[in-house]
Short mmCIF file of C-alpha atoms and ligand atoms in Angstrom, two decimals:
data_model
loop_
_atom_site.label_atom_id
_atom_site.label_comp_id
_atom_site.label_asym_id
_atom_site.label_seq_id
_atom_site.Cartn_x
_atom_site.Cartn_y
_atom_site.Cartn_z
CA MET A 179 -17.32 -34.69 58.35
CA LEU A 180 -19.23 -35.17 55.12
CA ALA A 181 -19.73 -31.41 54.90
CA ALA A 182 -16.00 -30.89 55.28
CA ARG A 183 -15.31 -33.32 52.46
CA TRP A 184 -17.78 -31.54 50.19
CA LEU A 185 -16.21 -28.22 51.02
CA PHE A 186 -12.85 -29.63 50.06
CA VAL A 187 -14.22 -30.92 46.75
CA LEU A 188 -15.88 -27.58 46.06
CA VAL A 189 -12.76 -25.53 46.83
CA PHE A 190 -10.66 -27.86 44.74
CA ALA A 191 -13.09 -27.62 41.82
CA VAL A 192 -13.15 -23.82 41.96
CA CYS A 193 -9.37 -23.58 42.21
CA SER A 194 -8.63 -26.00 39.43
CA HIS A 195 -11.13 -24.21 37.21
CA LYS A 196 -9.35 -20.92 37.89
CA LEU A 197 -5.98 -22.49 37.24
CA CYS A 198 -6.99 -23.99 33.95
CA CYS A 199 -9.19 -21.26 32.52
CA GLY A 200 -9.15 -18.01 34.39
CA GLY A 201 -5.53 -16.94 34.24
CA PRO A 202 -3.77 -15.74 37.40
CA LEU A 203 -5.59 -16.19 40.73
CA HIS A 204 -5.07 -12.55 41.62
CA ALA A 205 -5.80 -9.76 39.15
CA GLN A 206 -2.47 -9.04 37.53
CA CYS A 207 -0.66 -8.92 34.21
CA LYS A 208 2.83 -9.72 33.00
CA VAL A 209 3.91 -8.73 29.47
CA GLU A 210 7.20 -9.01 27.60
CA TRP A 211 7.88 -6.37 24.97
CA TYR A 212 10.77 -6.21 22.51
CA PHE A 213 11.91 -3.03 20.75
CA GLY A 214 14.53 -2.48 18.09
CA ILE A 215 15.58 0.78 19.74
CA PRO A 216 17.89 1.41 22.72
CA CYS A 217 16.54 1.14 26.29
CA ARG A 218 17.37 4.80 26.89
CA ALA A 219 14.76 5.81 24.25
CA VAL A 220 12.16 3.39 25.68
CA TYR A 221 12.86 4.70 29.17
CA GLU A 222 12.44 8.35 28.14
CA SER A 223 9.17 7.64 26.29
CA LEU A 224 7.64 5.74 29.22
CA VAL A 225 8.64 8.23 31.91
CA SER A 226 7.40 11.24 29.95
CA GLN A 227 4.10 9.45 29.23
CA ILE A 228 3.58 8.59 32.91
CA LYS A 229 4.17 12.26 33.80
CA LYS A 230 1.86 13.46 31.03
CA TRP A 231 -1.02 11.34 32.35
CA ARG A 232 -0.65 12.38 36.00
CA SER A 233 -3.84 14.42 36.29
CA MET A 234 -7.49 13.51 35.85
CA SER A 235 -7.78 15.50 32.59
CA GLY A 236 -6.96 12.52 30.35
CA CYS A 237 -10.07 10.71 31.59
CA VAL A 238 -12.84 13.31 31.44
CA ALA A 239 -14.07 11.68 28.22
CA GLY A 240 -13.72 8.19 29.76
CA GLY A 241 -10.95 5.63 29.57
CA GLN A 242 -8.05 5.10 31.96
CA ARG A 243 -5.33 7.30 30.50
CA CYS A 244 -4.87 9.34 33.64
CA LEU A 245 -3.88 9.17 37.33
CA TYR A 246 -0.48 7.58 36.80
CA LYS A 247 2.09 8.38 39.49
CA LEU A 248 5.81 7.84 39.02
CA GLN A 249 7.39 6.20 42.08
CA SER A 250 10.96 5.73 40.91
CA ALA A 251 12.79 5.68 37.60
CA SER A 252 16.14 4.55 36.33
CA VAL A 253 17.09 3.34 32.88
CA HIS A 254 16.84 -0.25 34.21
CA PHE A 255 13.67 -0.07 36.29
CA ILE A 256 10.57 2.14 36.34
CA SER A 257 7.99 1.87 39.07
CA ALA A 258 4.62 3.65 39.18
CA LYS A 259 1.06 3.44 40.44
CA HIS A 260 -2.18 3.73 38.51
CA THR A 261 -5.52 4.63 40.07
CA THR A 262 -8.75 3.59 38.37
CA PRO A 263 -10.74 6.83 38.08
CA ALA A 264 -14.21 5.44 38.81
CA LYS A 265 -13.44 2.93 41.56
CA GLY A 266 -10.33 4.52 43.05
CA SER A 267 -8.58 1.15 43.19
CA VAL A 268 -4.79 1.22 42.89
CA ASP A 269 -2.56 -0.98 40.76
CA ASP A 270 1.23 -1.21 41.08
CA ILE A 271 3.08 -1.24 37.78
CA ASN A 272 6.71 -1.68 36.89
CA PHE A 273 8.93 -2.00 33.84
CA ARG A 274 12.29 -3.77 33.84
CA LEU A 275 14.46 -2.72 30.86
CA VAL A 276 17.24 -4.98 29.65
CA PRO A 277 19.36 -4.09 26.60
CA PHE A 278 20.38 -6.73 24.09
CA LEU A 279 22.28 -6.91 20.78
CA PHE A 280 25.02 -4.52 21.97
CA PHE A 281 22.54 -2.03 23.44
CA SER A 282 20.77 -1.48 20.09
CA CYS A 283 17.58 -3.25 21.25
CA CYS A 284 15.54 -3.32 24.44
CA HIS A 285 13.62 -6.09 26.18
CA VAL A 286 10.98 -4.81 28.60
CA SER A 287 9.39 -7.06 31.24
CA ALA A 288 6.30 -5.26 32.51
CA MET A 289 4.07 -6.15 35.43
CA SER A 290 0.85 -4.71 36.84
CA VAL A 291 -0.75 -6.02 40.05
CA SER A 292 -3.93 -4.88 41.79
CA GLU A 293 -3.22 -3.80 45.36
CA SER A 294 -6.53 -5.16 46.67
CA TRP A 295 -6.08 -8.87 47.40
CA TYR A 296 -9.71 -9.70 46.52
CA ALA A 297 -9.49 -8.39 42.96
CA VAL A 298 -9.71 -11.46 40.74
CA ARG A 299 -11.51 -10.24 37.64
CA ASP A 300 -10.32 -6.91 36.29
CA HIS A 301 -11.73 -6.61 32.73
CA GLY A 302 -8.15 -6.48 31.51
CA THR A 303 -7.37 -3.33 33.54
CA ASN A 304 -3.92 -4.55 34.53
CA TYR A 305 -3.07 -5.25 30.89
CA CYS A 306 -4.38 -1.85 29.80
CA ASN A 307 -2.42 -0.09 32.59
CA LEU A 308 0.72 -1.22 30.78
CA TYR A 309 -0.44 -1.27 27.16
CA ASN A 310 -1.91 2.27 27.27
CA LEU A 311 1.52 3.67 28.21
CA ILE A 312 3.27 1.73 25.44
CA GLU A 313 0.64 2.74 22.88
CA GLY A 314 0.20 6.33 24.11
CA SER A 315 3.92 7.06 23.95
CA GLY A 316 4.10 5.77 20.38
CA LEU A 317 6.28 2.78 21.24
CA THR A 318 3.92 0.37 19.46
CA GLU A 319 5.02 2.08 16.24
CA SER A 320 8.72 1.77 16.99
CA ARG A 321 11.10 -0.43 15.03
CA GLY A 322 11.00 -4.15 15.85
CA TYR A 323 7.99 -3.85 18.20
CA ARG A 324 6.85 -7.25 19.49
CA GLU A 325 4.56 -8.25 22.36
CA VAL A 326 4.50 -11.59 24.21
CA THR A 327 1.75 -12.33 26.72
CA SER A 328 -1.27 -14.57 27.17
CA GLU A 329 -4.47 -15.07 29.13
CA PHE A 330 -2.41 -17.15 31.57
CA PHE A 331 -0.12 -14.24 32.45
CA CYS A 332 -2.75 -11.51 32.16
CA THR A 333 -6.17 -11.57 33.77
CA GLN A 334 -8.85 -11.28 31.05
CA ARG A 335 -6.31 -10.22 28.46
CA SER A 336 -8.31 -11.50 25.49
CA SER A 337 -11.42 -9.49 26.39
CA ALA A 338 -9.52 -6.33 27.33
CA ASN A 339 -10.79 -3.16 25.67
CA CYS A 340 -8.17 -0.52 26.50
CA THR A 341 -10.40 2.28 25.16
CA ILE A 342 -12.54 1.74 28.26
CA TYR A 343 -10.24 0.06 30.78
C1 NAG B 598 -14.06 -0.75 22.91
O1 NAG B 598 -14.90 0.20 23.47
C2 NAG B 598 -15.17 1.33 22.62
C3 NAG B 598 -15.96 2.35 23.41
O2 NAG B 598 -17.12 1.79 23.97
C4 NAG B 598 -15.88 0.85 21.37
O3 NAG B 598 -16.12 1.94 20.51
C5 NAG B 598 -15.00 -0.19 20.65
O4 NAG B 598 -15.69 -0.71 19.55
C6 NAG B 598 -14.63 -1.31 21.61
N1 NAG B 598 -13.65 -2.17 20.95
C7 NAG B 598 -13.75 -3.49 20.94
C8 NAG B 598 -12.66 -4.21 20.23
O5 NAG B 598 -14.67 -4.10 21.47
#
């Protein structure tokens, strides 16, 4: 009985620590991006970048800019998978595109989730899965570019080094 109580205390302590400090309980990342260009342009940039990084060739010198696979694409919703070259683990990514200001601007809600349920720490991989596409396609340089995320929404966001992960 005492053991059970201690177990409860231990589990509670671990969980509350994760909730307060470690970000999401499962390795994942949610980012909001804003662009001062139409969603059609954002959509075309993202889809062509995903296709460009399909093969392993982008990663021979290291990094994660390879092994993307487009699942489905419309101007409102893009879904893809990304495989980590070294470990072979798969992350599901998606982008929801919503126009605003009479279609002149685009709000993108992006999400990356590790398929393996036990992945808790990811070195920022889920963030980099998304950011590398935005950066690689040149969208970080586009008019009105703004990013909103945090450690709470993205596992290990603050320590993410997207050159490696
Ligand atoms: C990220 O990793 C690369 C390659 O190891 C390194 O050159 C760079 O300084 C790192 N960047 C940060 C911000 O730690």
